[in-house]
Tab-separated table of C-alpha atoms and ligand atoms in Angstrom:
chain	number	residue	atom	x	y	z
W	1	MET	CA	-75.895	4.992	-23.272
W	2	GLU	CA	-73.336	2.152	-24.046
W	3	GLN	CA	-70.742	3.251	-27.029
W	4	ARG	CA	-70.197	0.786	-29.337
W	5	TYR	CA	-67.729	1.516	-31.896
W	6	TYR	CA	-66.432	-0.389	-35.459
W	7	GLN	CA	-63.069	0.262	-35.442
W	8	ALA	CA	-63.039	0.992	-31.329
W	9	GLY	CA	-58.942	1.144	-31.712
W	10	VAL	CA	-58.602	3.994	-34.272
W	11	GLU	CA	-61.673	5.646	-33.552
W	12	THR	CA	-60.516	5.853	-30.101
W	13	MET	CA	-56.702	6.737	-30.824
W	14	PRO	CA	-55.271	9.286	-28.290
W	15	ARG	CA	-54.594	12.523	-30.257
W	16	GLU	CA	-51.060	11.976	-29.788
W	17	GLU	CA	-50.754	8.641	-30.780
W	18	LEU	CA	-53.419	9.975	-34.194
W	19	ARG	CA	-50.901	12.390	-35.086
W	20	LYS	CA	-48.079	10.225	-35.343
W	21	LEU	CA	-49.623	7.813	-37.473
W	22	GLN	CA	-50.997	11.075	-39.813
W	23	ASN	CA	-48.002	12.283	-40.201
W	24	GLU	CA	-46.244	8.758	-40.836
W	25	LYS	CA	-49.114	8.056	-43.253
W	26	LEU	CA	-48.846	11.616	-44.710
W	27	ARG	CA	-45.136	11.293	-45.421
W	28	LYS	CA	-45.555	7.921	-47.897
W	29	GLN	CA	-48.545	9.627	-49.101
W	30	VAL	CA	-46.949	12.881	-50.287
W	31	GLU	CA	-44.176	10.082	-51.960
W	32	HIS	CA	-46.449	8.337	-53.863
W	33	VAL	CA	-48.222	11.535	-55.477
W	34	TYR	CA	-44.952	12.910	-56.416
W	35	ARG	CA	-44.027	9.866	-57.853
W	36	SER	CA	-46.768	8.653	-59.625
W	37	VAL	CA	-48.774	11.933	-60.185
W	38	PRO	CA	-47.074	13.878	-62.699
W	39	TYR	CA	-49.630	16.420	-62.787
W	40	TYR	CA	-49.253	17.246	-58.842
W	41	ARG	CA	-45.422	16.768	-59.004
W	42	ALA	CA	-45.701	19.717	-62.014
W	43	LEU	CA	-47.373	21.751	-58.920
W	44	MET	CA	-45.142	20.613	-56.263
W	45	ASP	CA	-41.939	21.980	-58.662
W	46	GLU	CA	-43.446	24.844	-59.424
W	47	LYS	CA	-43.199	25.545	-55.525
W	48	GLY	CA	-39.812	24.062	-55.127
W	49	LEU	CA	-41.213	21.589	-53.416
W	50	THR	CA	-40.354	17.961	-52.959
W	51	PRO	CA	-41.879	15.296	-50.542
W	52	GLY	CA	-38.765	15.391	-48.444
W	53	ASP	CA	-40.423	18.939	-47.148
W	54	ILE	CA	-43.197	17.439	-46.226
W	55	GLY	CA	-42.585	16.063	-42.426
W	56	GLY	CA	-46.077	15.569	-41.393
W	57	VAL	CA	-49.431	17.469	-40.536
W	58	GLU	CA	-47.437	20.500	-39.520
W	59	ASP	CA	-46.112	20.940	-43.388
W	60	LEU	CA	-49.210	20.391	-44.982
W	61	TYR	CA	-50.045	24.385	-45.579
W	62	LYS	CA	-47.068	23.842	-47.865
W	63	LEU	CA	-48.596	21.786	-50.395
W	64	PRO	CA	-50.646	23.259	-53.610
W	65	PHE	CA	-54.572	23.003	-53.380
W	66	LEU	CA	-56.540	20.799	-55.932
W	67	SER	CA	-59.754	21.911	-56.970
W	68	LYS	CA	-62.589	20.870	-59.310
W	69	SER	CA	-61.126	22.663	-61.862
W	70	ASP	CA	-57.645	20.280	-61.974
W	71	LEU	CA	-59.788	17.535	-61.826
W	72	ARG	CA	-61.774	18.307	-64.578
W	73	GLU	CA	-58.828	19.144	-66.823
W	74	THR	CA	-57.031	15.823	-65.716
W	75	TYR	CA	-60.115	14.033	-66.847
W	76	PRO	CA	-60.431	11.405	-66.913
W	77	TYR	CA	-57.418	9.475	-65.801
W	78	GLY	CA	-54.418	12.461	-65.205
W	79	MET	CA	-54.519	11.888	-61.823
W	80	LEU	CA	-54.476	7.931	-61.524
W	81	ALA	CA	-51.700	7.120	-58.921
W	82	VAL	CA	-51.502	3.376	-59.764
W	83	PRO	CA	-51.600	1.152	-63.008
W	84	LEU	CA	-55.155	1.555	-64.413
W	85	SER	CA	-55.223	-2.258	-64.229
W	86	ASP	CA	-55.216	-1.941	-59.908
W	87	CYS	CA	-58.647	-0.251	-60.025
W	88	VAL	CA	-61.721	-1.928	-59.605
W	89	ARG	CA	-64.510	0.315	-59.564
W	90	ILE	CA	-65.548	3.862	-60.783
W	91	HIS	CA	-67.715	6.398	-59.344
W	92	SER	CA	-68.807	10.313	-60.264
W	93	THR	CA	-69.724	13.212	-58.576
W	94	SER	CA	-73.584	13.969	-59.029
W	95	GLY	CA	-72.687	17.003	-61.257
W	96	THR	CA	-74.566	19.182	-58.875
W	97	THR	CA	-72.501	22.272	-60.265
W	98	GLY	CA	-71.497	21.447	-63.402
W	99	LYS	CA	-69.195	18.757	-65.367
W	100	ARG	CA	-69.343	15.297	-63.596
W	101	VAL	CA	-65.847	14.221	-62.552
W	102	ILE	CA	-64.739	10.655	-61.921
W	103	ALA	CA	-62.823	8.969	-59.019
W	104	TYR	CA	-61.455	5.568	-59.161
W	105	TYR	CA	-60.691	2.951	-56.524
W	106	THR	CA	-58.358	-0.235	-55.638
W	107	GLN	CA	-59.949	-2.903	-53.692
W	108	HIS	CA	-57.803	-1.239	-51.004
W	109	ASP	CA	-59.824	2.142	-51.471
W	110	ILE	CA	-63.282	0.372	-51.503
W	111	ASP	CA	-62.670	-1.384	-47.984
W	112	LEU	CA	-61.308	1.975	-46.171
W	113	TRP	CA	-64.321	3.804	-47.617
W	114	GLU	CA	-66.811	0.821	-46.869
W	115	GLU	CA	-64.794	0.648	-43.387
W	116	CYS	CA	-65.545	4.279	-42.763
W	117	CYS	CA	-69.454	3.806	-43.828
W	118	ALA	CA	-69.619	0.933	-41.347
W	119	ARG	CA	-68.584	3.389	-38.445
W	120	ALA	CA	-71.298	5.851	-39.517
W	121	ILE	CA	-73.641	2.762	-39.509
W	122	VAL	CA	-72.513	1.673	-35.674
W	123	ALA	CA	-72.322	5.003	-34.839
W	124	ALA	CA	-75.919	5.541	-35.117
W	125	GLY	CA	-76.602	2.251	-33.118
W	126	GLY	CA	-76.198	-0.114	-36.148
W	127	SER	CA	-75.198	-3.807	-35.982
W	128	LYS	CA	-75.629	-7.284	-37.149
W	129	ASP	CA	-79.067	-7.720	-36.165
W	130	ASP	CA	-80.315	-4.628	-38.140
W	131	VAL	CA	-81.854	-4.413	-41.431
W	132	VAL	CA	-80.294	-1.674	-43.392
W	133	GLN	CA	-82.530	-0.134	-46.285
W	134	VAL	CA	-80.182	1.524	-48.560
W	135	CYS	CA	-82.503	4.111	-50.882
W	136	TYR	CA	-79.427	6.235	-52.025
W	137	GLY	CA	-79.181	5.887	-55.989
W	138	TYR	CA	-76.561	2.892	-56.632
W	139	GLY	CA	-74.688	3.535	-59.793
W	140	LEU	CA	-72.307	6.368	-60.352
W	141	PHE	CA	-73.227	7.566	-57.445
W	142	THR	CA	-71.471	6.736	-54.529
W	143	GLY	CA	-74.382	7.037	-52.058
W	144	GLY	CA	-75.555	3.559	-52.776
W	145	SER	CA	-72.470	1.652	-52.932
W	146	GLY	CA	-71.059	3.246	-50.005
W	147	LEU	CA	-73.752	2.687	-47.331
W	148	HIS	CA	-74.429	-1.033	-48.987
W	149	GLY	CA	-70.697	-1.470	-48.520
W	150	GLY	CA	-70.981	-0.068	-44.866
W	151	ALA	CA	-73.953	-2.270	-43.569
W	152	HIS	CA	-72.132	-5.975	-45.295
W	153	LYS	CA	-68.805	-5.223	-43.625
W	154	VAL	CA	-71.209	-4.525	-40.377
W	155	GLY	CA	-72.611	-7.614	-41.163
W	156	ALA	CA	-76.438	-6.104	-41.354
W	157	LEU	CA	-79.309	-7.473	-43.406
W	158	THR	CA	-78.769	-4.954	-46.728
W	159	LEU	CA	-81.487	-4.070	-48.824
W	160	PRO	CA	-80.364	-2.933	-51.899
W	161	MET	CA	-83.403	-0.893	-52.261
W	162	SER	CA	-81.627	2.314	-54.821
W	163	SER	CA	-83.710	5.395	-54.477
W	164	GLY	CA	-87.247	5.610	-56.100
W	165	ASN	CA	-90.311	3.682	-56.544
W	166	THR	CA	-91.626	4.996	-53.137
W	167	ASP	CA	-94.446	2.687	-52.708
W	168	ARG	CA	-92.441	-0.162	-53.070
W	169	GLN	CA	-89.803	1.378	-50.294
W	170	ILE	CA	-92.961	1.535	-48.113
W	171	GLN	CA	-93.881	-1.931	-48.490
W	172	PHE	CA	-90.407	-3.484	-47.897
W	173	MET	CA	-90.025	-1.274	-45.063
W	174	MET	CA	-92.680	-2.530	-43.530
W	175	ASP	CA	-92.734	-6.047	-44.976
W	176	LEU	CA	-89.054	-6.533	-44.139
W	177	LYS	CA	-88.907	-4.380	-40.651
W	178	SER	CA	-86.370	-2.560	-41.372
W	179	THR	CA	-84.519	-0.541	-38.805
W	180	ILE	CA	-82.395	1.790	-40.405
W	181	ILE	CA	-83.118	3.686	-43.472
W	182	CYS	CA	-79.979	5.411	-45.518
W	183	CYS	CA	-81.122	8.089	-48.250
W	184	THR	CA	-80.993	12.389	-48.934
W	185	PRO	CA	-82.610	13.986	-46.278
W	186	SER	CA	-84.995	15.289	-48.880
W	187	TYR	CA	-86.256	11.472	-50.167
W	188	ALA	CA	-86.510	10.736	-45.710
W	189	ALA	CA	-89.253	13.638	-45.841
W	190	TYR	CA	-90.762	12.534	-48.948
W	191	ILE	CA	-91.058	8.875	-47.482
W	192	GLY	CA	-92.018	10.485	-44.530
W	193	GLU	CA	-95.062	11.887	-46.114
W	194	THR	CA	-95.977	9.445	-48.029
W	195	LEU	CA	-96.299	7.158	-45.033
W	196	ARG	CA	-98.373	9.855	-43.265
W	197	GLU	CA	-100.954	10.038	-46.533
W	198	LYS	CA	-100.780	6.241	-46.631
W	199	GLY	CA	-102.418	6.285	-43.087
W	200	TYR	CA	-99.792	5.159	-41.458
W	201	LYS	CA	-98.394	6.607	-38.107
W	202	PRO	CA	-94.616	7.041	-37.076
W	203	SER	CA	-95.349	4.030	-34.584
W	204	ASP	CA	-96.428	1.906	-37.124
W	205	ASN	CA	-93.063	1.069	-38.803
W	206	THR	CA	-89.953	-0.813	-37.238
W	207	LEU	CA	-87.257	2.213	-37.836
W	208	LYS	CA	-85.096	3.571	-34.767
W	209	ALA	CA	-82.647	5.260	-37.268
W	210	GLY	CA	-81.976	6.977	-40.220
W	211	ILE	CA	-78.501	7.893	-42.304
W	212	PHE	CA	-78.731	10.864	-43.828
W	213	GLY	CA	-76.543	13.135	-46.056
W	214	ALA	CA	-75.437	14.079	-49.536
W	215	GLU	CA	-77.310	17.268	-49.275
W	216	PRO	CA	-77.697	20.336	-47.286
W	217	TRP	CA	-80.139	20.105	-44.332
W	218	THR	CA	-81.107	21.945	-41.225
W	219	GLU	CA	-81.779	20.882	-37.986
W	220	GLU	CA	-85.250	22.055	-38.392
W	221	MET	CA	-85.325	19.183	-41.533
W	222	ARG	CA	-84.181	16.874	-38.937
W	223	ARG	CA	-86.465	17.300	-36.585
W	224	ASP	CA	-89.455	17.153	-38.828
W	225	ILE	CA	-87.693	14.003	-40.154
W	226	GLU	CA	-87.576	12.665	-37.002
W	227	LYS	CA	-91.450	13.325	-36.323
W	228	SER	CA	-92.539	11.900	-39.804
W	229	LEU	CA	-90.321	8.453	-39.357
W	230	GLY	CA	-90.184	8.172	-35.627
W	231	ILE	CA	-86.634	7.527	-35.523
W	232	LYS	CA	-83.450	9.063	-34.664
W	233	ALA	CA	-81.647	10.871	-37.765
W	234	TYR	CA	-78.068	11.066	-38.486
W	235	ASP	CA	-75.881	13.225	-40.393
W	236	ILE	CA	-73.434	11.613	-42.921
W	237	TYR	CA	-70.754	13.643	-45.155
W	238	GLY	CA	-68.655	12.924	-48.068
W	239	LEU	CA	-67.876	13.293	-51.631
W	240	THR	CA	-66.739	11.306	-54.240
W	241	GLU	CA	-63.292	13.115	-54.703
W	242	THR	CA	-62.087	11.583	-50.981
W	243	SER	CA	-64.416	8.103	-51.559
W	244	GLY	CA	-68.026	9.305	-50.825
W	245	PRO	CA	-69.886	9.189	-48.195
W	246	GLY	CA	-68.495	8.418	-45.073
W	247	VAL	CA	-65.855	10.875	-44.487
W	248	ALA	CA	-67.400	12.305	-42.312
W	249	PHE	CA	-70.081	10.773	-39.596
W	250	GLU	CA	-72.460	11.914	-36.194
W	251	CYS	CA	-72.210	10.020	-33.291
W	252	SER	CA	-75.256	9.584	-30.602
W	253	GLU	CA	-74.180	12.794	-29.266
W	254	GLN	CA	-75.208	14.675	-32.326
W	255	HIS	CA	-72.688	17.854	-32.244
W	256	GLY	CA	-71.295	17.585	-35.040
W	257	MET	CA	-69.766	14.754	-37.490
W	258	HIS	CA	-66.501	13.016	-36.672
W	259	ILE	CA	-64.364	12.902	-39.494
W	260	ASN	CA	-62.376	9.849	-40.099
W	261	GLU	CA	-58.488	11.116	-39.352
W	262	ASP	CA	-57.114	8.300	-39.644
W	263	HIS	CA	-57.682	8.581	-43.239
W	264	PHE	CA	-58.443	12.328	-44.099
W	265	VAL	CA	-56.642	15.621	-42.543
W	266	ALA	CA	-58.757	18.313	-42.310
W	267	GLU	CA	-58.447	21.929	-42.464
W	268	ILE	CA	-60.170	25.058	-42.940
W	269	ILE	CA	-58.952	27.977	-45.500
W	270	ASP	CA	-59.984	31.152	-45.979
W	271	PRO	CA	-61.423	30.598	-49.444
W	272	ASP	CA	-60.142	34.087	-50.941
W	273	THR	CA	-57.410	33.928	-49.692
W	274	GLY	CA	-56.115	30.485	-49.078
W	275	GLU	CA	-55.016	31.117	-45.611
W	276	VAL	CA	-55.088	28.100	-43.004
W	277	LEU	CA	-57.352	29.376	-40.421
W	278	PRO	CA	-57.295	29.510	-36.750
W	279	ASP	CA	-59.819	26.589	-35.265
W	280	GLY	CA	-63.423	26.922	-34.687
W	281	GLU	CA	-63.075	29.853	-37.776
W	282	LYS	CA	-65.884	29.709	-40.409
W	283	GLY	CA	-64.381	28.540	-43.763
W	284	GLU	CA	-63.570	26.247	-46.287
W	285	LEU	CA	-63.167	22.665	-45.859
W	286	VAL	CA	-60.150	21.114	-46.815
W	287	PHE	CA	-59.210	17.685	-47.299
W	288	THR	CA	-55.802	15.018	-47.963
W	289	SER	CA	-56.609	11.973	-48.149
W	290	LEU	CA	-53.827	10.166	-46.015
W	291	ASP	CA	-53.995	6.533	-47.373
W	292	LYS	CA	-56.409	6.123	-50.901
W	293	GLU	CA	-54.003	4.370	-53.620
W	294	ALA	CA	-55.676	5.428	-56.965
W	295	PHE	CA	-57.059	8.381	-56.635
W	296	PRO	CA	-55.025	9.984	-53.854
W	297	LEU	CA	-55.825	13.918	-53.143
W	298	LEU	CA	-53.768	16.156	-51.903
W	299	ARG	CA	-55.276	19.147	-50.266
W	300	TYR	CA	-58.375	19.406	-52.107
W	301	ARG	CA	-60.803	22.252	-52.196
W	302	THR	CA	-64.298	20.989	-51.403
W	303	ARG	CA	-65.991	24.411	-51.407
W	304	ASP	CA	-68.100	23.229	-48.262
W	305	ILE	CA	-68.120	25.801	-45.681
W	306	CYS	CA	-68.006	24.848	-42.449
W	307	VAL	CA	-66.558	24.968	-38.571
W	308	LEU	CA	-64.300	22.394	-37.144
W	309	ASP	CA	-64.494	21.469	-33.038
W	310	ARG	CA	-61.400	19.707	-31.693
W	311	THR	CA	-62.914	19.478	-28.265
W	312	PRO	CA	-63.341	15.904	-26.940
W	313	CYS	CA	-66.415	14.447	-27.128
W	314	PRO	CA	-68.326	12.516	-24.598
W	315	CYS	CA	-69.100	9.564	-27.173
W	316	GLY	CA	-65.164	8.560	-26.672
W	317	ARG	CA	-64.129	9.417	-30.335
W	318	THR	CA	-61.392	11.447	-30.379
W	319	HIS	CA	-61.193	12.243	-34.141
W	320	VAL	CA	-62.582	16.020	-34.827
W	321	ARG	CA	-66.117	17.173	-35.708
W	322	MET	CA	-66.761	19.162	-38.585
W	323	ALA	CA	-70.217	21.138	-38.184
W	324	LYS	CA	-73.236	20.880	-40.816
W	325	PRO	CA	-72.161	22.259	-44.187
W	326	MET	CA	-74.593	24.761	-44.693
W	327	GLY	CA	-73.999	24.674	-48.078
W	328	ARG	CA	-71.235	24.728	-50.730
W	329	SER	CA	-69.665	28.741	-51.488
W	330	ASP	CA	-70.893	28.011	-54.958
W	331	ASP	CA	-74.430	27.439	-53.555
W	332	MET	CA	-74.369	30.532	-51.925
W	333	LEU	CA	-76.606	33.511	-53.692
W	334	ILE	CA	-75.703	36.622	-53.871
W	335	ILE	CA	-79.235	38.779	-53.766
W	336	ARG	CA	-78.854	42.419	-54.183
W	337	GLY	CA	-75.329	42.085	-52.272
W	338	VAL	CA	-76.698	40.125	-49.738
W	339	ASN	CA	-75.109	36.519	-49.081
W	340	VAL	CA	-77.973	34.333	-48.878
W	341	PHE	CA	-77.838	30.501	-48.108
W	342	PRO	CA	-81.054	28.133	-48.951
W	343	SER	CA	-80.710	26.696	-45.696
W	344	GLN	CA	-81.504	30.070	-43.848
W	345	ILE	CA	-84.697	30.231	-45.837
W	346	GLU	CA	-85.438	26.514	-45.332
W	347	THR	CA	-85.075	27.558	-41.508
W	348	VAL	CA	-87.545	30.128	-41.541
W	349	LEU	CA	-89.944	28.047	-43.580
W	350	ILE	CA	-90.160	24.968	-41.261
W	351	ASN	CA	-90.095	27.282	-38.213
W	352	GLU	CA	-93.213	28.781	-39.484
W	353	GLY	CA	-95.035	25.599	-39.452
W	354	TYR	CA	-94.838	24.935	-43.328
W	355	ALA	CA	-93.289	21.491	-44.651
W	356	PRO	CA	-89.748	21.583	-46.447
W	357	ASN	CA	-91.059	21.635	-49.954
W	358	TYR	CA	-90.157	24.788	-51.225
W	359	ARG	CA	-88.239	26.255	-54.710
W	360	ILE	CA	-86.533	29.739	-54.334
W	361	GLU	CA	-86.457	31.446	-58.004
W	362	VAL	CA	-83.953	34.549	-58.443
W	363	ASP	CA	-83.945	36.485	-61.186
W	364	ARG	CA	-82.905	40.311	-62.047
W	365	VAL	CA	-85.567	42.540	-63.485
W	366	ASN	CA	-84.612	46.435	-64.267
W	367	ASN	CA	-81.419	45.533	-63.338
W	368	SER	CA	-82.179	44.523	-59.816
W	369	ASP	CA	-82.219	40.885	-58.220
W	370	THR	CA	-85.361	39.712	-57.461
W	371	LEU	CA	-86.330	36.482	-55.031
W	372	ASP	CA	-89.513	34.592	-54.751
W	373	VAL	CA	-89.848	31.714	-52.616
W	374	PHE	CA	-92.764	29.141	-53.551
W	375	VAL	CA	-93.704	27.119	-50.696
W	376	GLU	CA	-96.296	24.596	-50.648
W	377	LEU	CA	-99.657	24.346	-48.373
W	378	SER	CA	-100.649	21.303	-46.593
W	379	PRO	CA	-104.166	20.212	-47.398
W	380	ASP	CA	-105.562	22.063	-44.363
W	381	GLN	CA	-103.774	25.350	-45.019
W	382	PHE	CA	-104.933	24.991	-48.345
W	383	SER	CA	-108.512	24.869	-47.538
W	384	ASP	CA	-107.817	28.668	-45.675
W	385	THR	CA	-109.636	32.179	-47.568
W	386	VAL	CA	-107.373	33.787	-50.457
W	387	GLY	CA	-107.466	36.380	-47.598
W	388	ALA	CA	-106.149	34.587	-44.874
W	389	ILE	CA	-103.634	33.040	-47.468
W	390	THR	CA	-102.452	36.175	-48.424
W	391	THR	CA	-101.595	37.173	-44.707
W	392	MET	CA	-99.831	34.011	-44.309
W	393	GLU	CA	-97.551	34.862	-47.149
W	394	LYS	CA	-96.922	38.151	-45.642
W	395	LYS	CA	-96.207	37.261	-42.206
W	396	LEU	CA	-93.693	34.403	-43.984
W	397	SER	CA	-92.363	37.063	-46.231
W	398	ALA	CA	-91.707	39.290	-42.881
W	399	ALA	CA	-90.448	35.931	-40.662
W	400	ILE	CA	-87.624	35.603	-44.027
W	401	THR	CA	-86.560	39.452	-44.126
W	402	GLY	CA	-85.977	39.239	-40.422
W	403	ILE	CA	-83.589	36.334	-40.967
W	404	LEU	CA	-81.871	37.644	-44.541
W	405	GLY	CA	-82.268	41.332	-44.674
W	406	ILE	CA	-83.654	41.510	-47.893
W	407	HIS	CA	-87.307	41.247	-48.805
W	408	PRO	CA	-88.601	38.217	-50.831
W	409	THR	CA	-91.476	37.827	-52.763
W	410	VAL	CA	-93.495	34.538	-51.049
W	411	HIS	CA	-95.854	32.468	-52.990
W	412	LEU	CA	-98.062	29.999	-51.244
W	413	VAL	CA	-99.131	27.287	-53.478
W	414	ALA	CA	-101.226	24.321	-53.667
W	415	PRO	CA	-100.136	20.617	-52.146
W	416	LYS	CA	-98.278	18.379	-54.373
W	417	SER	CA	-97.489	21.229	-56.596
W	418	ILE	CA	-93.302	20.954	-55.658
W	419	GLU	CA	-91.767	18.627	-57.656
W	420	ARG	CA	-90.163	16.142	-54.521
W	421	SER	CA	-86.742	14.758	-54.871
W	422	GLU	CA	-85.849	11.042	-54.670
W	423	GLY	CA	-81.816	12.176	-54.722
W	424	LYS	CA	-80.285	15.815	-54.400
W	425	ALA	CA	-82.790	18.014	-54.012
W	426	LYS	CA	-82.625	20.993	-56.716
W	427	ARG	CA	-84.643	23.879	-55.062
W	428	VAL	CA	-82.999	26.798	-56.817
W	429	VAL	CA	-83.306	28.418	-59.804
W	430	ASP	CA	-81.303	31.337	-60.526
W	431	LYS	CA	-82.485	32.705	-63.798
W	432	ARG	CA	-79.684	35.839	-63.804
W	433	LYS	CA	-77.770	33.176	-65.063
W	434	LEU	CA	-79.452	32.611	-68.407
W	435	HIS	CA	-79.236	36.550	-68.997
W	436	ASP	CA	-75.259	36.723	-68.589
A	501	ADP	P1	-71.446	16.989	-56.471
A	501	ADP	O1	-70.238	17.705	-56.294
A	501	ADP	O2	-71.889	16.785	-57.824
A	501	ADP	O3	-72.675	17.073	-55.436
A	501	ADP	P2	-71.004	14.161	-54.766
A	501	ADP	O4	-72.534	13.684	-55.184
A	501	ADP	O5	-69.581	13.584	-54.604
A	501	ADP	O6	-71.300	15.261	-56.060
A	501	ADP	O7	-71.307	15.659	-53.693
A	501	ADP	C1	-70.415	15.583	-52.653
A	501	ADP	C2	-70.932	17.071	-51.975
A	501	ADP	O8	-72.305	17.182	-51.375
A	501	ADP	C3	-70.854	17.538	-50.762
A	501	ADP	O9	-68.863	18.408	-51.005
A	501	ADP	C4	-70.997	18.599	-50.365
A	501	ADP	O10	-71.341	19.928	-50.552
A	501	ADP	C5	-72.690	18.021	-50.389
A	501	ADP	N1	-73.039	16.620	-48.990
A	501	ADP	C6	-72.868	15.634	-48.549
A	501	ADP	N2	-72.935	15.228	-47.750
A	501	ADP	C7	-73.455	16.286	-46.981
A	501	ADP	C8	-73.976	16.554	-45.721
A	501	ADP	N3	-74.397	15.804	-44.358
A	501	ADP	N4	-74.464	18.000	-45.369
A	501	ADP	C9	-74.295	19.098	-46.227
A	501	ADP	N5	-73.565	18.892	-47.633
A	501	ADP	C10	-73.121	17.358	-48.157
A	502	ZN	ZN1	-69.038	11.353	-30.706
């Protein structure tokens, strides 16, 4: 396949040159932050550091970390590194794991972010000839604006649908002949399901690719969406604190997401000790923004658990790849002492022939943790006898036990009884927190 890039120069820059560029930008950025953000200057002073101590990426480990709690503490403007009058936009996290934090952008920051999204769209085969249907939410959430801006930069015809109103999404998709769709994977699955219910075959739409992110999703879920929409599904990653989606994106190889390293330096650390881990080891992803002006976070701890891959990619891009994060350290459930990621359960469900409509409930009864998995049946499966369904429940429960090492109670429930998601899916209810 012929490779196309949005910014070939930086995307395929030889590593040595890229490192030089990063070093140069990092030195300037540390100086900028030290000068403009008293909160971070105090953290550096505490460690006896001055900007002169950071000569390049190899000195990054010396700098203090930032985490969500720092952003909450400095809310709203304690991290601002330019006069507020130089900012043109504010976004905020979805608040998936607590109080929202806000991020601010200068026009330069918006351009940089949109260019990252444009790289993702081009990597997924997009060009000015495409019709890009953006059904991430618009508003404070970064998903809609990011992909919207990226599609504009590419020169594609952009449909700013926002999320929801699935009937209208489908009508516009068909009438306006959308070729690329951008949303959360859970919403993509829902749109696929709705298309099927309306009697459309996957070949009835003109979509060729989808760019899905903002929440964890499995390879099994990817295949499911690709089948139901008749497309190639690409992953995109980002977080509000670093701009939004587009920090990393998949190329045609689909073997990890290229991190836009001319703007962000990635490290993997041991989440318990903060120690930087060698390449190839799994740990918490930490980002340093190299050239954002208004909200330039240094060594920001994402809490996302993943692995970096520095082997060269056949697509020609030289930027490091990150594996699909399978959940944040704070999505991880500890059930009867065993670490469980919801994505592990999703993998089993889809492999066992169920649709990715499920809810996980954890509780504590008589001092012992309980795990209940509610999984929706298809109308066909639902017409089976009670006996047959009980057998299916036992089989699925055994399959999950095989992967997790702990025994869940599986409940197969009626079609459509589990709420669909138009944005980030909420699949876990941890009732133990209510008792604490
Ligand atoms: P919140 O932290 O409130 O969810 P954001 O909207 O900024 O706010 O979400 C960023 C987070 O979403 C990331 O830290 C990561 O956990 C998750 N995320 C984003 N893209 C992906 C992806 N492609 N795969 C897995 N998780 C993702
Ligand atoms: Zn690649």
